[in-house]
mmCIF file of the C-alpha atoms, coordinates in Angstrom:
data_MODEL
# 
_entry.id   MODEL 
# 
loop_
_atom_site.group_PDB 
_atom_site.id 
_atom_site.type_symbol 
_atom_site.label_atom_id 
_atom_site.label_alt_id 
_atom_site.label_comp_id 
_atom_site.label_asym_id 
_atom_site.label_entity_id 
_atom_site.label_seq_id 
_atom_site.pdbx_PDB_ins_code 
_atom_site.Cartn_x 
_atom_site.Cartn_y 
_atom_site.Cartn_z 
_atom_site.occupancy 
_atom_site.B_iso_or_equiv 
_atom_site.pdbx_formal_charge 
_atom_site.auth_seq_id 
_atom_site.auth_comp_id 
_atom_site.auth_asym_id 
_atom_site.auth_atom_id 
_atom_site.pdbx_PDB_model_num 
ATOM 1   C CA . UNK A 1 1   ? -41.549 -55.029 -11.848 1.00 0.00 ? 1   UNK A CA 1 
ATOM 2   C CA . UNK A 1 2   ? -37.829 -55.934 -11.748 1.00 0.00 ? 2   UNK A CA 1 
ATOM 3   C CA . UNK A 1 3   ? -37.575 -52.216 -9.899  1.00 0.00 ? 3   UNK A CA 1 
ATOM 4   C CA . UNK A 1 4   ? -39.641 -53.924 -6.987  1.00 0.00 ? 4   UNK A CA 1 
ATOM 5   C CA . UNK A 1 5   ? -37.556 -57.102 -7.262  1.00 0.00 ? 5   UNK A CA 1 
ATOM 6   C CA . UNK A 1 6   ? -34.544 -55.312 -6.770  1.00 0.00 ? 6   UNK A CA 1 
ATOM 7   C CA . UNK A 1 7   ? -35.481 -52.707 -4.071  1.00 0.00 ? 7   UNK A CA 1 
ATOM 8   C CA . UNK A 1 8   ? -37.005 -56.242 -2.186  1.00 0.00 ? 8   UNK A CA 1 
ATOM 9   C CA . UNK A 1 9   ? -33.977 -58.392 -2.730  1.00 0.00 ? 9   UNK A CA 1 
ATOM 10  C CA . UNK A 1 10  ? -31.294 -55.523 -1.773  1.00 0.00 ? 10  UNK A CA 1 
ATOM 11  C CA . UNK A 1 11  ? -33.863 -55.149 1.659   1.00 0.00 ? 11  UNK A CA 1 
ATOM 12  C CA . UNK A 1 12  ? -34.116 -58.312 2.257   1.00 0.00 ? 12  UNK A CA 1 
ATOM 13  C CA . UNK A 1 13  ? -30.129 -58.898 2.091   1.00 0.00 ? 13  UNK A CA 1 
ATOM 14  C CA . UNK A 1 14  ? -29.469 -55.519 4.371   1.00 0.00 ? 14  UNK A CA 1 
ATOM 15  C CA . UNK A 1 15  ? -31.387 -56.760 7.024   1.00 0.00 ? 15  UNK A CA 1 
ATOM 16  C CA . UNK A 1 16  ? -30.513 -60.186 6.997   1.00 0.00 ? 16  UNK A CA 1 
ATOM 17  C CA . UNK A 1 17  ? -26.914 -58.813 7.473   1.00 0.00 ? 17  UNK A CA 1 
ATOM 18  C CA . UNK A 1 18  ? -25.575 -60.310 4.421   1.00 0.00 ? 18  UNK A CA 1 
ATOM 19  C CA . UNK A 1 19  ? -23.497 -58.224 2.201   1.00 0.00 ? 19  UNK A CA 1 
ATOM 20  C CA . UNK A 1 20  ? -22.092 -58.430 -1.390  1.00 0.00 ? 20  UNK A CA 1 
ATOM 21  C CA . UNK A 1 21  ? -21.166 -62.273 -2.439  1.00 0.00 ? 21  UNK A CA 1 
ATOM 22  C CA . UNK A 1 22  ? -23.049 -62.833 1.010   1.00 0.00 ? 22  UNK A CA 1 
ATOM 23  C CA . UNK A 1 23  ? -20.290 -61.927 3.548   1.00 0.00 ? 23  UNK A CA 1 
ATOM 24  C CA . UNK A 1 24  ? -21.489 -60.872 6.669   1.00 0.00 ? 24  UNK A CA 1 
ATOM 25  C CA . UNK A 1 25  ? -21.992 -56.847 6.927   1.00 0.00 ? 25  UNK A CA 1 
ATOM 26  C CA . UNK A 1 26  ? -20.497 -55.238 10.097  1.00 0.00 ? 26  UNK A CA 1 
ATOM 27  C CA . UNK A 1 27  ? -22.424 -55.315 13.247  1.00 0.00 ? 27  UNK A CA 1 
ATOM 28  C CA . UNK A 1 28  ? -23.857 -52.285 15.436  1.00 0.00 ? 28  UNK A CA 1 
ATOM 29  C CA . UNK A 1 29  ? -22.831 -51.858 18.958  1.00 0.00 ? 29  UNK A CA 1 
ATOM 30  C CA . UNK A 1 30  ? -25.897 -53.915 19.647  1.00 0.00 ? 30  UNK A CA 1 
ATOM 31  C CA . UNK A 1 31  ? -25.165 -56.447 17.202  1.00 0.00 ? 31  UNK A CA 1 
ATOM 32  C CA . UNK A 1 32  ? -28.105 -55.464 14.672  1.00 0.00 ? 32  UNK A CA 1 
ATOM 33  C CA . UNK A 1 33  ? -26.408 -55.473 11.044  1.00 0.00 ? 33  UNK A CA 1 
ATOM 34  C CA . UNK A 1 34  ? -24.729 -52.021 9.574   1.00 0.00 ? 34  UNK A CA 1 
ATOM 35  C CA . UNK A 1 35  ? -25.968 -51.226 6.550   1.00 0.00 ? 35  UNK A CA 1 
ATOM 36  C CA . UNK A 1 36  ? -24.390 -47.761 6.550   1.00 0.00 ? 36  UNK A CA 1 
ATOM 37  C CA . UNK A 1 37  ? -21.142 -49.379 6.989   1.00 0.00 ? 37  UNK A CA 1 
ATOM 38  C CA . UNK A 1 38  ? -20.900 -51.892 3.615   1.00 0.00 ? 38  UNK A CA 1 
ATOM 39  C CA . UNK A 1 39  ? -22.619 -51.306 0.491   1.00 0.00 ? 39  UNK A CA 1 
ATOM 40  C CA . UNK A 1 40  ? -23.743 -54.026 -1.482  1.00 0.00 ? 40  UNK A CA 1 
ATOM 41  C CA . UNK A 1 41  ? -22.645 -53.128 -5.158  1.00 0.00 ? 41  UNK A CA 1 
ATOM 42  C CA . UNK A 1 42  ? -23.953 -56.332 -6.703  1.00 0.00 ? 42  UNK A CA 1 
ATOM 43  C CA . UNK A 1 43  ? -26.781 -55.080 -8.874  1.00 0.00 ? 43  UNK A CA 1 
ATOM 44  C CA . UNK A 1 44  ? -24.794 -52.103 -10.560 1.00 0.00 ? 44  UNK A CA 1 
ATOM 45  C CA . UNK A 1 45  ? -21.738 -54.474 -10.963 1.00 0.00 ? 45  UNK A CA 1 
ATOM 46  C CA . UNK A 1 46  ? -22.795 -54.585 -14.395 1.00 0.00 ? 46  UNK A CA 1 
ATOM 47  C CA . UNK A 1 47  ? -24.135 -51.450 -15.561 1.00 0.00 ? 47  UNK A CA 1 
ATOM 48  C CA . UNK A 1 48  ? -23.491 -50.235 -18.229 1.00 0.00 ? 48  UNK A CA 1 
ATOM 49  C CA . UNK A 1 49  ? -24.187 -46.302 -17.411 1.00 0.00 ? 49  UNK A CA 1 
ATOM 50  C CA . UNK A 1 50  ? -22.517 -47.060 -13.741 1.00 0.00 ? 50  UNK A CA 1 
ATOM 51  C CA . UNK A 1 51  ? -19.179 -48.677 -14.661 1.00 0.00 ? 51  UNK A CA 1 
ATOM 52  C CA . UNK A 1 52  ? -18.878 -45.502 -17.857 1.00 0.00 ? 52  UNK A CA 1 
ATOM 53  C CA . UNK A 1 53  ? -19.217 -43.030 -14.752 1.00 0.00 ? 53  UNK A CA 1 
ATOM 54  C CA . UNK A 1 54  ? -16.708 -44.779 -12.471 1.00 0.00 ? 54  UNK A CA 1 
ATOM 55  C CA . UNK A 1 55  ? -14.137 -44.785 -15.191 1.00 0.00 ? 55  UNK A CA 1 
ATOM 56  C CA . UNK A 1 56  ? -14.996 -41.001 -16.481 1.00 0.00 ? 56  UNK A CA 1 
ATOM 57  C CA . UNK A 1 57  ? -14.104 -40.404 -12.465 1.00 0.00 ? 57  UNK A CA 1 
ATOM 58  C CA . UNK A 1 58  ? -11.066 -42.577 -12.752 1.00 0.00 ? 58  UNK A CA 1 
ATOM 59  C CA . UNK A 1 59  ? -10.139 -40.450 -15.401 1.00 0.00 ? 59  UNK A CA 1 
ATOM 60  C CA . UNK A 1 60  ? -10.099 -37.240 -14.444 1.00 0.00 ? 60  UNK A CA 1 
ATOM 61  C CA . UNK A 1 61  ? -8.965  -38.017 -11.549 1.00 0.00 ? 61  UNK A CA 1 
ATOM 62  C CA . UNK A 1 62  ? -5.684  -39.232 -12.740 1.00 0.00 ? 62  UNK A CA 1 
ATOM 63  C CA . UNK A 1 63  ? -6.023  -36.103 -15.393 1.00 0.00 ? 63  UNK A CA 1 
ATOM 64  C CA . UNK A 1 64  ? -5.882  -33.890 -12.267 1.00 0.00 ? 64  UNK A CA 1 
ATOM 65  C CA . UNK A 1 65  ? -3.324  -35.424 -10.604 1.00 0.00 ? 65  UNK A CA 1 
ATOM 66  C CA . UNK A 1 66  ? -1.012  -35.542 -13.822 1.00 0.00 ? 66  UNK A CA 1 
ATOM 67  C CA . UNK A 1 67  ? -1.778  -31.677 -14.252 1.00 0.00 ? 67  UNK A CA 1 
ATOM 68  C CA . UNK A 1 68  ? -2.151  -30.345 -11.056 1.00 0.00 ? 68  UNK A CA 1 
ATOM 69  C CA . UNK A 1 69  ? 1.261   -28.478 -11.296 1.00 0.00 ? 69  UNK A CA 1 
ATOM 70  C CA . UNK A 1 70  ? -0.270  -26.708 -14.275 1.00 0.00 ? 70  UNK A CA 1 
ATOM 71  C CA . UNK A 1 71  ? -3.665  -25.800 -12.785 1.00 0.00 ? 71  UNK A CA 1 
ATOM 72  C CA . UNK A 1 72  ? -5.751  -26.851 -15.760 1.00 0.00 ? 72  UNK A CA 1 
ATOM 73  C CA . UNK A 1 73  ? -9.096  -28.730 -15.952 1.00 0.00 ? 73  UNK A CA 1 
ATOM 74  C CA . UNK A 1 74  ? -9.875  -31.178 -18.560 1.00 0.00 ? 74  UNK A CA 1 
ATOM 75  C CA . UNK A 1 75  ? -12.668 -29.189 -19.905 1.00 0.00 ? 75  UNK A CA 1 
ATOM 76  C CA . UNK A 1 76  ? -9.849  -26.366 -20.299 1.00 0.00 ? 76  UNK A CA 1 
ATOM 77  C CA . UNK A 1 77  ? -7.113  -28.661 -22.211 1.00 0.00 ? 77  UNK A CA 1 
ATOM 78  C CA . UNK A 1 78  ? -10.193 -29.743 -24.410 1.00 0.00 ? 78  UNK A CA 1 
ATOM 79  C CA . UNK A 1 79  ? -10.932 -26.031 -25.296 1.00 0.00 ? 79  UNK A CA 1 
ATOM 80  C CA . UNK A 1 80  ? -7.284  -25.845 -26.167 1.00 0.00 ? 80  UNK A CA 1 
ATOM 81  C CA . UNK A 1 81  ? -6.582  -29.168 -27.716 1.00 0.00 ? 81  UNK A CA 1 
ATOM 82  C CA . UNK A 1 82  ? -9.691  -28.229 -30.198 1.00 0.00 ? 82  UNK A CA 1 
ATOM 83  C CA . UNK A 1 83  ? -9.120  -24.591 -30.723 1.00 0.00 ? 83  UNK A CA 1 
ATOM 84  C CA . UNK A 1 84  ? -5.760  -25.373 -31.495 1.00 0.00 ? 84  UNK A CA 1 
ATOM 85  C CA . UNK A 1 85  ? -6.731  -27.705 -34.649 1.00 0.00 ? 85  UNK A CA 1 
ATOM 86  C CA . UNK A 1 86  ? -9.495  -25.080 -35.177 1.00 0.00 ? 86  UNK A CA 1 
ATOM 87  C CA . UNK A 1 87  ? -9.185  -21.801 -35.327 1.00 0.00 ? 87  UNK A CA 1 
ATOM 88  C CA . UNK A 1 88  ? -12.231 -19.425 -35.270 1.00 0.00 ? 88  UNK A CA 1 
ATOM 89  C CA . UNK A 1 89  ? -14.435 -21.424 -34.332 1.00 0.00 ? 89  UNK A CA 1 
ATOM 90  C CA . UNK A 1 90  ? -17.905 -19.926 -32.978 1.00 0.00 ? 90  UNK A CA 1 
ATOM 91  C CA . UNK A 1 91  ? -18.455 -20.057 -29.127 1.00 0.00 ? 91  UNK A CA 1 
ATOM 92  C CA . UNK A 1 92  ? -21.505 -22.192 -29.918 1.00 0.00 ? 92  UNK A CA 1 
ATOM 93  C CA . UNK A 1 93  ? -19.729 -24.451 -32.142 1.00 0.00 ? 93  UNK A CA 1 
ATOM 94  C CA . UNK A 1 94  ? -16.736 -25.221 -29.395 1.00 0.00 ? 94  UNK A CA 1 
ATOM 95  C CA . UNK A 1 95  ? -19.583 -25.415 -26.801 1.00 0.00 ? 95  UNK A CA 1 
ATOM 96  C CA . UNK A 1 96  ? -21.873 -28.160 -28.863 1.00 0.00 ? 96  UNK A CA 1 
ATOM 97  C CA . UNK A 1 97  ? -18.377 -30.344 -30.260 1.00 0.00 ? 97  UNK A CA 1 
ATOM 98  C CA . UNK A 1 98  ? -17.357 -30.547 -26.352 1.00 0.00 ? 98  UNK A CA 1 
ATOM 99  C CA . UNK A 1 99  ? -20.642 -31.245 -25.458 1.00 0.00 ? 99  UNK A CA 1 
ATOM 100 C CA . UNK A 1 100 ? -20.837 -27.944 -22.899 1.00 0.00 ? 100 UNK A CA 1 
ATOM 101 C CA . UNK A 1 101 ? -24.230 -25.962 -21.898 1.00 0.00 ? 101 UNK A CA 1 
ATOM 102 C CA . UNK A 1 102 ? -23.659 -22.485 -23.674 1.00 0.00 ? 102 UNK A CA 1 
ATOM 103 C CA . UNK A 1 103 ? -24.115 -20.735 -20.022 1.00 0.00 ? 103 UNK A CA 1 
ATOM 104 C CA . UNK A 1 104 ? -21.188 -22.774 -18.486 1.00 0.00 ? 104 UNK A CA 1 
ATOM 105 C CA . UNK A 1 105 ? -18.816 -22.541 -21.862 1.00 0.00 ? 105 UNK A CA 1 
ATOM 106 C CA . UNK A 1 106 ? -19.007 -18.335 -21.628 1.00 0.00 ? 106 UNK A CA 1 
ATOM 107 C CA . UNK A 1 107 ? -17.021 -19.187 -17.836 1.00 0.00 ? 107 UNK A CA 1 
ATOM 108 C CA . UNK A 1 108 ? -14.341 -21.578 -19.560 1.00 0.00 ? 108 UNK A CA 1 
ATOM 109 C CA . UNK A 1 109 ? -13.694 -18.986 -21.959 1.00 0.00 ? 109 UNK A CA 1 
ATOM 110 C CA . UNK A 1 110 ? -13.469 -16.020 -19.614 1.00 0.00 ? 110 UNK A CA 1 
ATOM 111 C CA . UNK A 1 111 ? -10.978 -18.335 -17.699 1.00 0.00 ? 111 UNK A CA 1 
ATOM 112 C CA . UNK A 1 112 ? -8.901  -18.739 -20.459 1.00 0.00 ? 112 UNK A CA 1 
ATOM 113 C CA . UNK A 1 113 ? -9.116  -15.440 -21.719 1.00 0.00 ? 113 UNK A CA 1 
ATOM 114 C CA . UNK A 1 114 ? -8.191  -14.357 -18.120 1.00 0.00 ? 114 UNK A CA 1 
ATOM 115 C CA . UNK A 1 115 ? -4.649  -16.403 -18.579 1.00 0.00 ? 115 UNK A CA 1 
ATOM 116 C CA . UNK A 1 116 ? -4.052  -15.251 -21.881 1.00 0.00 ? 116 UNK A CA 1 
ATOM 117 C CA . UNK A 1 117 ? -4.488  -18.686 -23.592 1.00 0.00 ? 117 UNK A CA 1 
ATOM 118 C CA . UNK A 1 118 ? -7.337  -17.726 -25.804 1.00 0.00 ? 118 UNK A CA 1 
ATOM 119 C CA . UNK A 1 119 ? -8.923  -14.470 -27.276 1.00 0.00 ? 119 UNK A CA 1 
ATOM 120 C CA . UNK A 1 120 ? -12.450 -13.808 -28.632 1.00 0.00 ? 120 UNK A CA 1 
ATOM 121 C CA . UNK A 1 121 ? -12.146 -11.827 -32.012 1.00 0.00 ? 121 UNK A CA 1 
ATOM 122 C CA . UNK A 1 122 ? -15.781 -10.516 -34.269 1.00 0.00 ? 122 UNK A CA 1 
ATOM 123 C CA . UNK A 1 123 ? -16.173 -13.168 -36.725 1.00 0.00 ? 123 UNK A CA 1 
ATOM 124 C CA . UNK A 1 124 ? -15.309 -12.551 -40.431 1.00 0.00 ? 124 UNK A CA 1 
ATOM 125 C CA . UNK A 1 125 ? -18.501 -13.838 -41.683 1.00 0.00 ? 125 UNK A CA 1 
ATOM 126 C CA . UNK A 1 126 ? -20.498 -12.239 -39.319 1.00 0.00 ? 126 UNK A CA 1 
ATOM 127 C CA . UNK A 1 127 ? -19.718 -9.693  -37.143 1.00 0.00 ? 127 UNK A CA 1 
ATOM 128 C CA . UNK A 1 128 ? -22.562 -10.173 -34.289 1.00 0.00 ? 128 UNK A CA 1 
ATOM 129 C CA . UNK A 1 129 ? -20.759 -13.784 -33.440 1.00 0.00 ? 129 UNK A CA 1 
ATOM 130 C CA . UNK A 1 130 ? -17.233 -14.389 -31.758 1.00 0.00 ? 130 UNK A CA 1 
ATOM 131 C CA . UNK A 1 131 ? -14.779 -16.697 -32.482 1.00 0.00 ? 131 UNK A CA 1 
ATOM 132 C CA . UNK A 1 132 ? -12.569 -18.214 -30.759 1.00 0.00 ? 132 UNK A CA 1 
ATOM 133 C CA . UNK A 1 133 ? -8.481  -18.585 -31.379 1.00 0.00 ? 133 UNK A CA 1 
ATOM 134 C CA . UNK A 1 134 ? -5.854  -19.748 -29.651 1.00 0.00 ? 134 UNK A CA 1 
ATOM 135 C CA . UNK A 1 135 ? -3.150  -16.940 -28.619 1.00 0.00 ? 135 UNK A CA 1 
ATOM 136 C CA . UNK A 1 136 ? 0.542   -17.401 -28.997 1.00 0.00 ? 136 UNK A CA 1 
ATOM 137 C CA . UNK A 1 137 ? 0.931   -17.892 -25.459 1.00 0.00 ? 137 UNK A CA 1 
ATOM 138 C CA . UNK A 1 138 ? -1.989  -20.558 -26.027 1.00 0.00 ? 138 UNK A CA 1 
ATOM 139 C CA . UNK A 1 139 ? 0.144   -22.606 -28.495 1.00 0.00 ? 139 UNK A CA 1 
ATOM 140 C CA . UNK A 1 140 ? 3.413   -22.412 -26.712 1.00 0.00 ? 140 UNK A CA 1 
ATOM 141 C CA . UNK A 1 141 ? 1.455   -23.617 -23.166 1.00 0.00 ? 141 UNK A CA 1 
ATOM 142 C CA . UNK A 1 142 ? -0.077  -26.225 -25.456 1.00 0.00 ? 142 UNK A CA 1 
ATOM 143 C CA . UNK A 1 143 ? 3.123   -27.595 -26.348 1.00 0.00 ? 143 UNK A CA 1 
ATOM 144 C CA . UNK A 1 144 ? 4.373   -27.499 -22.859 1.00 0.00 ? 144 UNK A CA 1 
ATOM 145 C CA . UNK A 1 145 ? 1.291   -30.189 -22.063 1.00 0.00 ? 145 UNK A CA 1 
ATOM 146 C CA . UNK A 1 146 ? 1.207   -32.194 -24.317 1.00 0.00 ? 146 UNK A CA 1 
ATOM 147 C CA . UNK A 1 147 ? 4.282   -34.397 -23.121 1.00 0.00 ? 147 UNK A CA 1 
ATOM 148 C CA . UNK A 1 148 ? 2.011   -34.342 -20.053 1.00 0.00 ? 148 UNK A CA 1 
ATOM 149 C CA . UNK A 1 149 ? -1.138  -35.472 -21.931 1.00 0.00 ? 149 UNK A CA 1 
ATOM 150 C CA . UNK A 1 150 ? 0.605   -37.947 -23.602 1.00 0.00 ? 150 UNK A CA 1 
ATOM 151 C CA . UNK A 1 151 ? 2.173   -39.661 -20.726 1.00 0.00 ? 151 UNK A CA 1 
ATOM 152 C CA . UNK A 1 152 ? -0.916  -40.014 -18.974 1.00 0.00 ? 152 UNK A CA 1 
ATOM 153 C CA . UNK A 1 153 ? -2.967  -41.410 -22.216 1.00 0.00 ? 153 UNK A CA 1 
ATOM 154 C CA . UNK A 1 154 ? 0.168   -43.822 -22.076 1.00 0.00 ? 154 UNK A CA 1 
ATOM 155 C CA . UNK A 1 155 ? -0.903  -44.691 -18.427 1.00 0.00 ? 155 UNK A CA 1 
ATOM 156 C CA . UNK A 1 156 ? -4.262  -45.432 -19.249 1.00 0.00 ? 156 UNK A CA 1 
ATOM 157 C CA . UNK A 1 157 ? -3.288  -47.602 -22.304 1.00 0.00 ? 157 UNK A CA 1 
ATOM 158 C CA . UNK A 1 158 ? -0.985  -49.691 -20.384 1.00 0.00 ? 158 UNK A CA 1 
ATOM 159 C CA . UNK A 1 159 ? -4.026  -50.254 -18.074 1.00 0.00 ? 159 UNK A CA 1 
ATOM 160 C CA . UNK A 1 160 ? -6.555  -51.230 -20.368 1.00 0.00 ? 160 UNK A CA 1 
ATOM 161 C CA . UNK A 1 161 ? -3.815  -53.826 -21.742 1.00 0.00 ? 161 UNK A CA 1 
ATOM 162 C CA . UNK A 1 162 ? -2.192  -52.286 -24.774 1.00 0.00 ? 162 UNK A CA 1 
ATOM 163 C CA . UNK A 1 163 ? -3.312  -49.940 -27.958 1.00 0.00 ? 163 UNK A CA 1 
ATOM 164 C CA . UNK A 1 164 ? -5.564  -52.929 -29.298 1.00 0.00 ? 164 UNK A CA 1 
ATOM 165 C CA . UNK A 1 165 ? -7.546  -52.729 -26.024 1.00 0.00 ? 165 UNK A CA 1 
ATOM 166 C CA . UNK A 1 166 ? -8.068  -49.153 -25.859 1.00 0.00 ? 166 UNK A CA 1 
ATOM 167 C CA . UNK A 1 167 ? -8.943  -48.971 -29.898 1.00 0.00 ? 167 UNK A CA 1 
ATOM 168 C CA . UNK A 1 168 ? -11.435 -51.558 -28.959 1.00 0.00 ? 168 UNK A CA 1 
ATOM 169 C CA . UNK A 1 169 ? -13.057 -49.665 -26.107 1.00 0.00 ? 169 UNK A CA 1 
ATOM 170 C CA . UNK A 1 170 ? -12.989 -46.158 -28.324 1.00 0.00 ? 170 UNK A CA 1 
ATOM 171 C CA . UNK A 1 171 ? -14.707 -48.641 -31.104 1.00 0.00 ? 171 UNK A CA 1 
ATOM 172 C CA . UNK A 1 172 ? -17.469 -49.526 -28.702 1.00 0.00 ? 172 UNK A CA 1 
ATOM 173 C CA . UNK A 1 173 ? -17.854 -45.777 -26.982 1.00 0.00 ? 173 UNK A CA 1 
ATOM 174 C CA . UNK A 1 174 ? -18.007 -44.781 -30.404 1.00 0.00 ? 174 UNK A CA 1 
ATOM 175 C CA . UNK A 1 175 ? -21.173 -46.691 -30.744 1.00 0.00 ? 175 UNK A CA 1 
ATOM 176 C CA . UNK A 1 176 ? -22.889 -45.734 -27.586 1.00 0.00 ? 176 UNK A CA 1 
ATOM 177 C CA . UNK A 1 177 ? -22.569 -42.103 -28.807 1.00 0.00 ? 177 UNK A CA 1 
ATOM 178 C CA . UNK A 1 178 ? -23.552 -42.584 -32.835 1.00 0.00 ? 178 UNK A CA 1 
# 
């Protein structure tokens, strides 16, 4: 019901020309309203899901941009970041805690094995599963980002207001995931 609503109200809005906060959309060559040319936001403004998926892009984005001189992807520094505190761990294990398909962590892994940063050993317990540990050149490129890492969680402290603000928001992400 409220699907219909909105799909009829958003219509209704586009071709009346009227826009977000109702400002006037652009106007074709013709002067028929634009609809490709301003997007009316108003009904996600407050989604939940939506607004968690801007800021994940946010994110990374500014993760990128902090370590683009060192080539590295998030999902790689998380690899690292957890082997490094856990040594041996099963592929499977690292795959589930990061919250990566199986198929896509055996790629990450080759990567990193590729650069030296990590090497697959036969497990001590059992000898048909491999575990994962950080090489030396792993922990010394490690140290070299986290200075990097921690400037940037700095950054995004400073924009959420302060350390009170972003243990608030880690309190309530916390729920949405327990």
């Amino acid at each position: 019901m409220a699907e219909g609503f909105v799909g009829n109200a958003c219509g209704i809005l586009l071709r009346s020309g009227v826009g977000e906060n109702g400002v006037s959309m652009p106007k074709t060559k013709n002067g028929e309203p634009n609809p490709s040319s301003a997007i009316d936001f108003s009904m996600m403004e407050d989604a939940v899901g939506y607004r968690l998926r801007r800021a994940q892009l946010a994110v990374f984005q500014q993760f990128n941009e902090a370590f683009a001189a060192k080539d590295l992807r998030p999902t790689d520094f998380a690899v690292l970041l957890l082997l490094s505190c856990n040594q041996g761990l099963k592929q499977s294990e690292v795959a589930e805690a990061l919250g990566i398909q199986r198929a896509n962590f055996v790629a990450i892994v080759d990567g990193l094995e590729e650069k030296g940063l990590v090497e697959r050993r036969k497990s001590e317990k059992d000898r048909r599963v491999q575990a994962l540990y950080t090489t030396r050149a792993g922990s010394d490129y490690l140290k070299e980002l986290m200075p990097i890492w921690a400037e940037h969680e700095e950054r995004l402290i400073a924009r959420l207001g302060g350390t009170r603000e972003r243990d608030q928001l880690i309190h309530l992400l916390k729920r949405l995931c327990d």
